[in-house]
Amino acid sequence: YNGSLPNGDRGRRKSRFALYKRPKANGVKPSTVHVISTPQASKAVSCKGQHSISYTLSRNQTVVVEYTHDKDTDMFQVGRSTESPIDFVVTDTISGCQNNDETQITQSTISRFACRIVCDRSPPYTARIFAAGFDSSKNIFLGEKAAKWKNPDGHMDGLTTNGVLVMHPKGGFTEESKPGVWREISVCGDVYTLRETRSAQQRGKLVENETNVLQDGSLIDLCGATLLWRTADGLFHTPTQKHIEALRQEINAARPQCPVGLNTLAFPSINRKEVVEEKQPWAYLSCGHVHGYHNWGHRSDTEANERECPMCRTVGPYVPLWLGCEAGFYVDAGPPTHAFTPCGHVCSEKSAKYWSQIPLPHGTHAFHAACPFCATQLSGEHNCIKLIFQGPID
């Protein structure tokens, strides 16, 4: 949340992961296909210590596709499981980082073995995404109820229960980027239009002119968490943590003031992003006027957060402002001038406008824009607002 997990980054559970070339290739590629009529025989295939994908067609027929070692690729697996085959353990995103016991999700919708990313070991290091990951017995098992089919060329394919969705932005991840179209990725890496609902039995239509190759800025949705894929080249052109800190210091050096209390405001240091500080800037999110904290302007007892701005009398939420800390979410290196509504995370204008337009999957069939820093659903006229700072009077 805003650059780190609530309990800190630990081991394979982090807010960001870097993929490096492995000392030894661990990729796999499909080889032999077996059609098996008894469940016992399928066990014999899966016990060889060899990767395989089992497609259960009926009680008395299973197709097992064996996978063999691929010296040219590295495989990285993502999922909720903490078992050793999973390289990156992901947990459900709780919006607004409310990490108290009441909001703990009892039933996660993220698959234990959600997806696998396969990278070429030689330039340009192309990365491809596939639904489902191999479990501890090196098997992917698609049961009777899972959507599965035989393609015209004879090879089997299928979808996982809640699906792996991918969106490639138009124009990469730059100032000019626009949202792309959400697609579903199959177990074998083909691209399909979305199902009617997340776990519907009927697959979407095959999209033949699109691929499962990840691009800079691709979003991967695992039904409970959304991952942003950044390439090494893309990150090279992205502002760094140092740059964001310099922007924070620059704003504070201009000594913005509360237009009512006339006290100087300052964004807290990036390490202090949990505690609201005395000098913290607050903003009325309907108009964008920045103030220091004050306790007046309540319109009613029922709407605790509806306040009237003393500058322009506009009524709306009044919240503390936080600088967005995760540099990977910025599409440019511009100054932090805009705040997301209603959470008050601040970033550059182009970054705010980009994320304000992105429909992120929510639940089983809804989509809505969310703050990239805290996953809060966005609201208001444009999902973000330009901030109006008052400079010092002297």
C-alpha positions as a printed NumPy array, in Angstrom:
array([[  0.   ,   0.   ,   0.   ],
       [  1.615,   3.164,  -1.262],
       [  4.949,   1.433,  -1.706],
       [  4.863,  -1.337,   0.906],
       [  2.623,  -3.951,   2.5  ],
       [  0.935,  -3.149,   5.85 ],
       [  3.082,  -5.723,   7.685],
       [  6.226,  -4.921,   5.689],
       [  7.793,  -6.789,   2.779],
       [  8.806, -10.291,   3.842],
       [ 10.388, -13.066,   1.796],
       [  8.175, -14.023,  -1.157],
       [  5.382, -11.695,   0.019],
       [  6.24 ,  -8.188,  -1.18 ],
       [  4.622,  -5.169,  -2.79 ],
       [  7.001,  -5.423,  -5.759],
       [  8.975,  -8.257,  -7.313],
       [ 11.927,  -8.169,  -9.701],
       [ 12.481, -11.   , -12.18 ],
       [ 16.103, -11.9  , -12.899],
       [ 17.624, -14.524, -15.198],
       [ 17.915, -17.725, -13.166],
       [ 21.322, -19.415, -12.691],
       [ 19.814, -22.444, -14.44 ],
       [ 16.81 , -22.522, -16.788],
       [ 13.631, -23.931, -15.208],
       [ 11.15 , -23.388, -18.05 ],
       [  8.99 , -26.205, -19.44 ],
       [  7.251, -26.829, -22.786],
       [  4.518, -29.295, -23.81 ],
       [  5.657, -32.711, -25.084],
       [  3.697, -35.991, -24.88 ],
       [ -0.116, -36.237, -24.692],
       [ -1.82 , -39.198, -22.947],
       [ -5.546, -40.003, -23.023],
       [ -6.324, -41.955, -19.858],
       [ -9.49 , -43.822, -18.931],
       [ -8.835, -44.575, -15.251],
       [ -7.863, -42.129, -12.483],
       [ -5.161, -44.565, -11.234],
       [ -3.294, -44.4  , -14.533],
       [ -3.222, -40.599, -14.415],
       [ -1.509, -40.83 , -11.022],
       [  1.232, -42.889, -12.608],
       [  1.862, -40.096, -15.092],
       [  1.937, -37.35 , -12.487],
       [  4.295, -39.24 , -10.154],
       [  7.26 , -39.166, -12.488],
       [  8.49 , -35.861, -11.11 ],
       [  7.598, -34.407, -14.485],
       [  5.437, -31.319, -15.083],
       [  2.01 , -32.12 , -16.521],
       [ -1.424, -30.596, -17.056],
       [ -4.441, -32.871, -16.476],
       [ -7.761, -32.098, -18.177],
       [-10.594, -34.152, -16.649],
       [-13.22 , -34.541, -19.383],
       [-15.436, -37.033, -17.536],
       [-15.191, -39.573, -14.743],
       [-13.588, -42.067, -17.074],
       [-11.551, -39.839, -19.358],
       [ -8.627, -37.549, -18.579],
       [ -6.188, -36.002, -21.026],
       [ -2.716, -35.536, -19.54 ],
       [ -0.242, -33.286, -21.345],
       [  3.324, -33.883, -20.175],
       [  5.765, -30.979, -20.164],
       [  9.481, -31.327, -20.721],
       [ 12.442, -29.124, -19.709],
       [ 12.994, -26.001, -21.845],
       [ 16.577, -24.748, -21.685],
       [ 15.641, -21.413, -23.289],
       [ 13.135, -20.09 , -20.724],
       [ 12.751, -19.264, -17.035],
       [  9.41 , -19.771, -15.296],
       [  8.112, -17.67 , -12.392],
       [  4.884, -18.637, -10.594],
       [  2.445, -16.314,  -8.832],
       [ -0.358, -17.258,  -6.434],
       [ -1.842, -17.193,  -2.962],
       [ -0.173, -20.438,  -1.865],
       [  2.968, -20.273,   0.264],
       [  4.157, -23.64 ,  -1.076],
       [  7.627, -23.698,  -2.627],
       [  6.601, -23.738,  -6.341],
       [  5.198, -20.211,  -5.89 ],
       [  7.884, -17.559,  -6.42 ],
       [  5.686, -14.565,  -5.571],
       [  2.977, -14.878,  -2.913],
       [  0.135, -12.402,  -3.469],
       [ -2.589, -11.487,  -0.987],
       [ -5.965,  -9.862,  -1.523],
       [ -5.915,  -6.098,  -1.897],
       [ -8.037,  -4.483,   0.802],
       [ -8.985,  -1.025,  -0.439],
       [ -7.801,   1.951,   1.535],
       [ -5.317,  -0.21 ,   3.456],
       [ -7.787,  -0.877,   6.282],
       [ -5.765,  -3.587,   7.877],
       [ -7.803,  -4.196,  11.026],
       [ -9.312,  -7.556,  11.889],
       [-12.825,  -6.64 ,  10.761],
       [-11.807,  -6.231,   7.135],
       [ -9.722,  -9.395,   6.89 ],
       [-11.006, -11.324,   3.898],
       [-12.192, -14.73 ,   5.049],
       [-12.507, -16.316,   1.61 ],
       [ -9.861, -15.266,  -0.875],
       [-10.775, -15.317,  -4.559],
       [ -7.109, -15.462,  -5.657],
       [ -6.148, -18.919,  -6.852],
       [ -3.487, -20.75 ,  -4.828],
       [ -1.562, -21.35 ,  -8.068],
       [ -2.843, -18.384, -10.076],
       [ -0.527, -17.881, -13.037],
       [  2.932, -18.393, -14.441],
       [  5.179, -15.963, -16.309],
       [  7.662, -17.501, -18.747],
       [ 10.625, -15.349, -19.844],
       [ 13.063, -15.989, -22.683],
       [ 16.628, -16.264, -21.377],
       [ 18.059, -14.433, -24.389],
       [ 17.346, -10.857, -25.615],
       [ 14.827,  -9.3  , -25.95 ],
       [ 13.81 , -11.421, -22.885],
       [ 10.179, -11.687, -24.016],
       [  7.822, -12.468, -21.108],
       [  4.598, -14.412, -21.626],
       [  1.79 , -15.032, -19.144],
       [ -0.246, -18.238, -18.747],
       [ -3.207, -18.98 , -16.467],
       [ -2.62 , -21.487, -13.625],
       [  0.616, -22.554, -11.952],
       [  2.132, -25.978, -11.311],
       [  1.564, -27.267,  -7.768],
       [  3.98 , -29.145,  -5.477],
       [  3.502, -32.338,  -7.48 ],
       [  4.334, -30.361, -10.672],
       [  0.76 , -30.739, -11.89 ],
       [ -1.943, -28.362, -13.08 ],
       [ -5.295, -30.047, -12.585],
       [ -8.419, -28.821, -14.41 ],
       [-11.37 , -30.653, -12.833],
       [-14.662, -31.651, -14.442],
       [-16.275, -28.273, -13.783],
       [-13.448, -26.125, -15.175],
       [-13.946, -24.617, -18.646],
       [-11.814, -26.687, -21.044],
       [-11.829, -27.66 , -24.7  ],
       [ -9.883, -29.194, -27.573],
       [ -8.614, -26.701, -30.154],
       [ -8.946, -27.339, -33.912],
       [ -5.234, -28.241, -34.04 ],
       [ -5.891, -30.951, -31.429],
       [ -4.258, -29.454, -28.338],
       [ -6.184, -29.145, -25.071],
       [ -6.708, -25.82 , -23.287],
       [ -8.775, -24.41 , -20.435],
       [ -9.496, -21.551, -18.022],
       [ -9.048, -21.328, -14.258],
       [-12.05 , -20.825, -11.953],
       [-11.854, -17.039, -11.522],
       [ -9.602, -16.449, -14.501],
       [ -6.45 , -14.457, -15.185],
       [ -7.256, -11.158, -16.922],
       [ -4.73 ,  -8.965, -18.721],
       [ -4.96 ,  -5.439, -20.101],
       [ -2.24 ,  -3.98 , -22.319],
       [ -2.488,  -0.159, -22.372],
       [ -2.532,   1.529, -25.784],
       [  0.755,   3.331, -26.319],
       [  2.71 ,   1.47 , -23.623],
       [  3.132,   3.107, -20.222],
       [  3.787,   6.752, -21.106],
       [  2.198,  10.189, -20.805],
       [  0.131,   9.446, -23.934],
       [ -1.109,   6.003, -22.798],
       [ -4.786,   5.117, -22.956],
       [ -6.562,   2.145, -21.346],
       [ -6.681,  -1.015, -23.472],
       [ -9.257,  -3.824, -23.443],
       [ -9.377,  -6.472, -20.708],
       [ -8.851, -10.034, -22.001],
       [ -8.696, -13.471, -20.4  ],
       [ -5.593, -15.648, -20.742],
       [ -5.959, -19.423, -21.049],
       [ -3.819, -22.152, -19.459],
       [ -1.908, -22.473, -22.752],
       [ -1.559, -18.702, -23.159],
       [ -4.221, -17.945, -25.781],
       [ -6.184, -14.69 , -25.566],
       [ -9.988, -14.667, -25.174],
       [-12.701, -12.055, -24.699],
       [-14.086, -11.974, -21.145],
       [-16.646, -14.505, -19.962],
       [-20.101, -13.199, -18.995],
       [-19.116, -13.418, -15.347],
       [-15.766, -14.215, -13.823],
       [-16.32 , -17.967, -13.318],
       [-18.892, -18.721, -16.041],
       [-18.558, -22.151, -17.697],
       [-18.629, -20.716, -21.216],
       [-15.355, -19.259, -22.494],
       [-15.205, -16.008, -24.462],
       [-14.203, -15.727, -28.132],
       [-10.616, -16.376, -29.228],
       [ -8.838, -13.104, -30.106],
       [ -6.446, -14.272, -32.803],
       [ -4.536, -11.025, -33.415],
       [ -3.503, -10.57 , -29.744],
       [ -0.88 , -12.428, -27.712],
       [  0.012, -13.223, -24.108],
       [  3.287, -11.251, -24.347],
       [  3.513,  -8.77 , -21.452],
       [  4.302,  -5.143, -22.331],
       [  5.42 ,  -2.23 , -20.184],
       [  2.327,  -1.176, -18.223],
       [  0.358,  -4.408, -18.716],
       [ -2.081,  -5.052, -15.864],
       [ -2.598,  -8.622, -14.624],
       [ -5.763,  -9.226, -12.591],
       [ -5.932, -12.327, -10.382],
       [ -9.439, -11.652,  -8.971],
       [ -8.543, -10.035,  -5.651],
       [ -5.24 ,  -8.395,  -6.593],
       [ -4.084,  -6.53 ,  -9.689],
       [ -0.4  ,  -6.524, -10.65 ],
       [  1.332,  -3.889, -12.804],
       [  4.061,  -5.26 , -15.096],
       [  6.987,  -2.905, -15.757],
       [  9.874,  -3.673, -18.109],
       [ 13.494,  -2.801, -17.313],
       [ 13.484,  -0.274, -20.15 ],
       [ 10.205,   1.245, -18.945],
       [ 11.513,   1.646, -15.395],
       [ 14.65 ,   3.282, -16.767],
       [ 12.428,   6.183, -17.942],
       [ 10.308,   6.295, -14.77 ],
       [ 10.929,   8.743, -11.901],
       [ 12.892,   7.196,  -9.04 ],
       [ 12.207,   7.252,  -5.322],
       [ 14.884,   9.985,  -5.096],
       [ 13.059,  12.08 ,  -7.682],
       [  9.765,  11.806,  -5.763],
       [ 11.579,  12.837,  -2.569],
       [ 13.07 ,  15.842,  -4.428],
       [  9.571,  16.851,  -5.612],
       [  8.317,  16.611,  -2.008],
       [ 11.138,  18.839,  -0.793],
       [ 10.494,  21.304,  -3.619],
       [  6.819,  21.685,  -2.68 ],
       [  7.728,  22.105,   1.   ],
       [ 10.473,  24.627,   0.138],
       [  7.804,  26.833,  -1.526],
       [  6.211,  27.045,   1.962],
       [  2.558,  26.607,   1.007],
       [  0.238,  28.129,   3.609],
       [ -3.176,  27.44 ,   5.028],
       [ -5.245,  30.362,   3.653],
       [ -7.217,  30.507,   6.915],
       [ -4.743,  29.712,   9.701],
       [ -1.792,  31.142,   7.722],
       [  0.42 ,  28.363,   9.104],
       [  3.03 ,  26.76 ,   6.807],
       [  2.162,  23.302,   5.456],
       [  4.543,  20.44 ,   4.645],
       [  4.136,  16.96 ,   3.162],
       [  5.484,  14.439,   5.69 ],
       [  8.547,  12.384,   4.773],
       [  7.889,   9.232,   2.8  ],
       [  8.743,   7.089,   5.845],
       [  5.952,   8.742,   7.86 ],
       [  3.055,   7.811,   5.632],
       [  0.777,   6.326,   8.308],
       [  0.511,   9.147,  10.847],
       [ -1.217,  12.45 ,  10.079],
       [  1.202,  15.182,  11.143],
       [  0.458,  18.654,  12.448],
       [  1.729,  20.482,   9.335],
       [  0.115,  18.012,   6.923],
       [ -1.779,  19.621,   4.021],
       [ -5.497,  18.815,   3.849],
       [ -7.73 ,  19.485,   0.842],
       [-11.391,  19.959,   0.002],
       [-11.733,  17.4  ,  -2.789],
       [-14.673,  19.076,  -4.543],
       [-12.736,  22.277,  -5.262],
       [ -9.081,  21.421,  -4.616],
       [ -8.326,  24.196,  -2.09 ],
       [ -5.464,  23.116,   0.195],
       [ -5.63 ,  24.011,   3.906],
       [ -4.104,  23.002,   7.201],
       [ -6.277,  20.856,   9.469],
       [ -9.226,  22.639,  11.078],
       [-12.337,  21.401,  12.755],
       [-15.055,  23.635,  11.359],
       [-17.251,  23.596,   8.278],
       [-19.236,  20.438,   9.104],
       [-22.526,  20.519,   7.196],
       [-24.321,  17.846,   9.217],
       [-23.742,  15.265,  11.907],
       [-24.655,  12.408,   9.588],
       [-22.156,  13.222,   6.811],
       [-19.036,  13.483,   8.962],
       [-16.737,  14.101,   6.018],
       [-18.877,  16.607,   4.103],
       [-17.333,  20.02 ,   4.783],
       [-17.776,  23.498,   3.331],
       [-14.595,  25.073,   1.96 ],
       [-14.064,  28.49 ,   3.631],
       [-12.532,  29.828,   0.377],
       [-15.287,  29.055,  -2.121],
       [-18.154,  27.521,  -0.076],
       [-18.062,  24.289,  -2.109],
       [-19.183,  21.28 ,  -0.067],
       [-17.345,  17.965,  -0.275],
       [-14.914,  15.562,   1.395],
       [-12.051,  17.082,   3.398],
       [ -9.042,  14.742,   3.696],
       [ -5.305,  14.75 ,   4.503],
       [ -3.035,  14.653,   1.431],
       [ -0.398,  11.938,   1.001],
       [  2.314,  11.835,  -1.621],
       [  2.085,   8.697,  -3.793],
       [  5.317,   6.829,  -2.987],
       [  5.431,   3.942,  -5.482],
       [  7.465,   5.366,  -8.385],
       [  6.43 ,   2.524, -10.728],
       [  2.885,   3.954, -10.968],
       [  4.009,   7.322, -12.406],
       [  3.703,   7.729, -16.202],
       [  5.86 ,  10.897, -16.102],
       [  8.156,  12.858, -13.794],
       [  5.866,  15.88 , -13.411],
       [  5.265,  17.742, -10.12 ],
       [  2.614,  16.387,  -7.709],
       [ -0.317,  18.687,  -8.519],
       [ -3.372,  16.386,  -8.491],
       [ -5.094,  14.311,  -5.795],
       [ -7.245,  11.213,  -6.243],
       [-10.732,  11.443,  -4.751],
       [-11.734,  10.37 ,  -2.142],
       [ -8.411,   9.061,  -0.685],
       [ -6.17 ,  12.147,  -1.127],
       [ -3.101,  10.458,  -2.652],
       [ -1.153,  13.037,  -4.666],
       [  0.846,  12.533,  -7.882],
       [  1.539,  14.209, -11.223],
       [ -1.345,  15.415, -13.404],
       [ -0.725,  12.888, -16.198],
       [ -0.386,   9.969, -13.773],
       [ -3.595,  10.968, -11.976],
       [ -5.51 ,  11.296, -15.229],
       [ -4.166,   7.971, -16.55 ],
       [ -5.234,   5.924, -13.504],
       [ -8.559,   7.813, -13.315],
       [ -9.504,   6.288, -16.685],
       [ -8.44 ,   2.685, -16.016],
       [-11.363,   0.337, -15.247],
       [ -9.984,  -2.231, -12.777],
       [-11.877,  -5.51 , -12.279],
       [-13.853,  -5.572,  -9.04 ],
       [-15.616,  -8.683,  -7.745],
       [-16.944, -11.097, -10.351],
       [-18.304,  -8.754, -13.024],
       [-17.836,  -5.101, -12.065],
       [-15.123,  -2.653, -13.127],
       [-14.199,   0.678, -11.571],
       [-11.286,   3.093, -11.424],
       [ -9.174,   2.892,  -8.262],
       [ -6.268,   4.771,  -6.704],
       [ -3.108,   2.812,  -7.621],
       [ -1.518,   3.68 ,  -4.271],
       [ -4.277,   2.339,  -1.966],
       [ -6.875,   0.602,  -4.206],
       [ -9.715,   2.874,  -2.976],
       [-12.534,   3.132,  -5.522],
       [-12.422,   6.588,  -7.105],
       [-15.366,   8.99 ,  -7.119],
       [-16.141,  12.636,  -7.852],
       [-16.559,  14.314, -11.228],
       [-13.211,  13.273, -12.742],
       [-11.904,  10.823, -10.078],
       [ -9.118,  13.331,  -9.333],
       [ -8.793,  17.062,  -8.651],
       [ -6.2  ,  19.768,  -9.331],
       [ -4.874,  21.103,  -6.015],
       [ -4.894,  24.859,  -5.33 ],
       [ -2.032,  25.804,  -2.979],
       [ -1.662,  29.251,  -1.44 ],
       [  1.92 ,  30.518,  -1.359],
       [  3.388,  32.422,   1.608],
       [  2.129,  35.98 ,   2.012],
       [  5.513,  37.482,   2.941]])
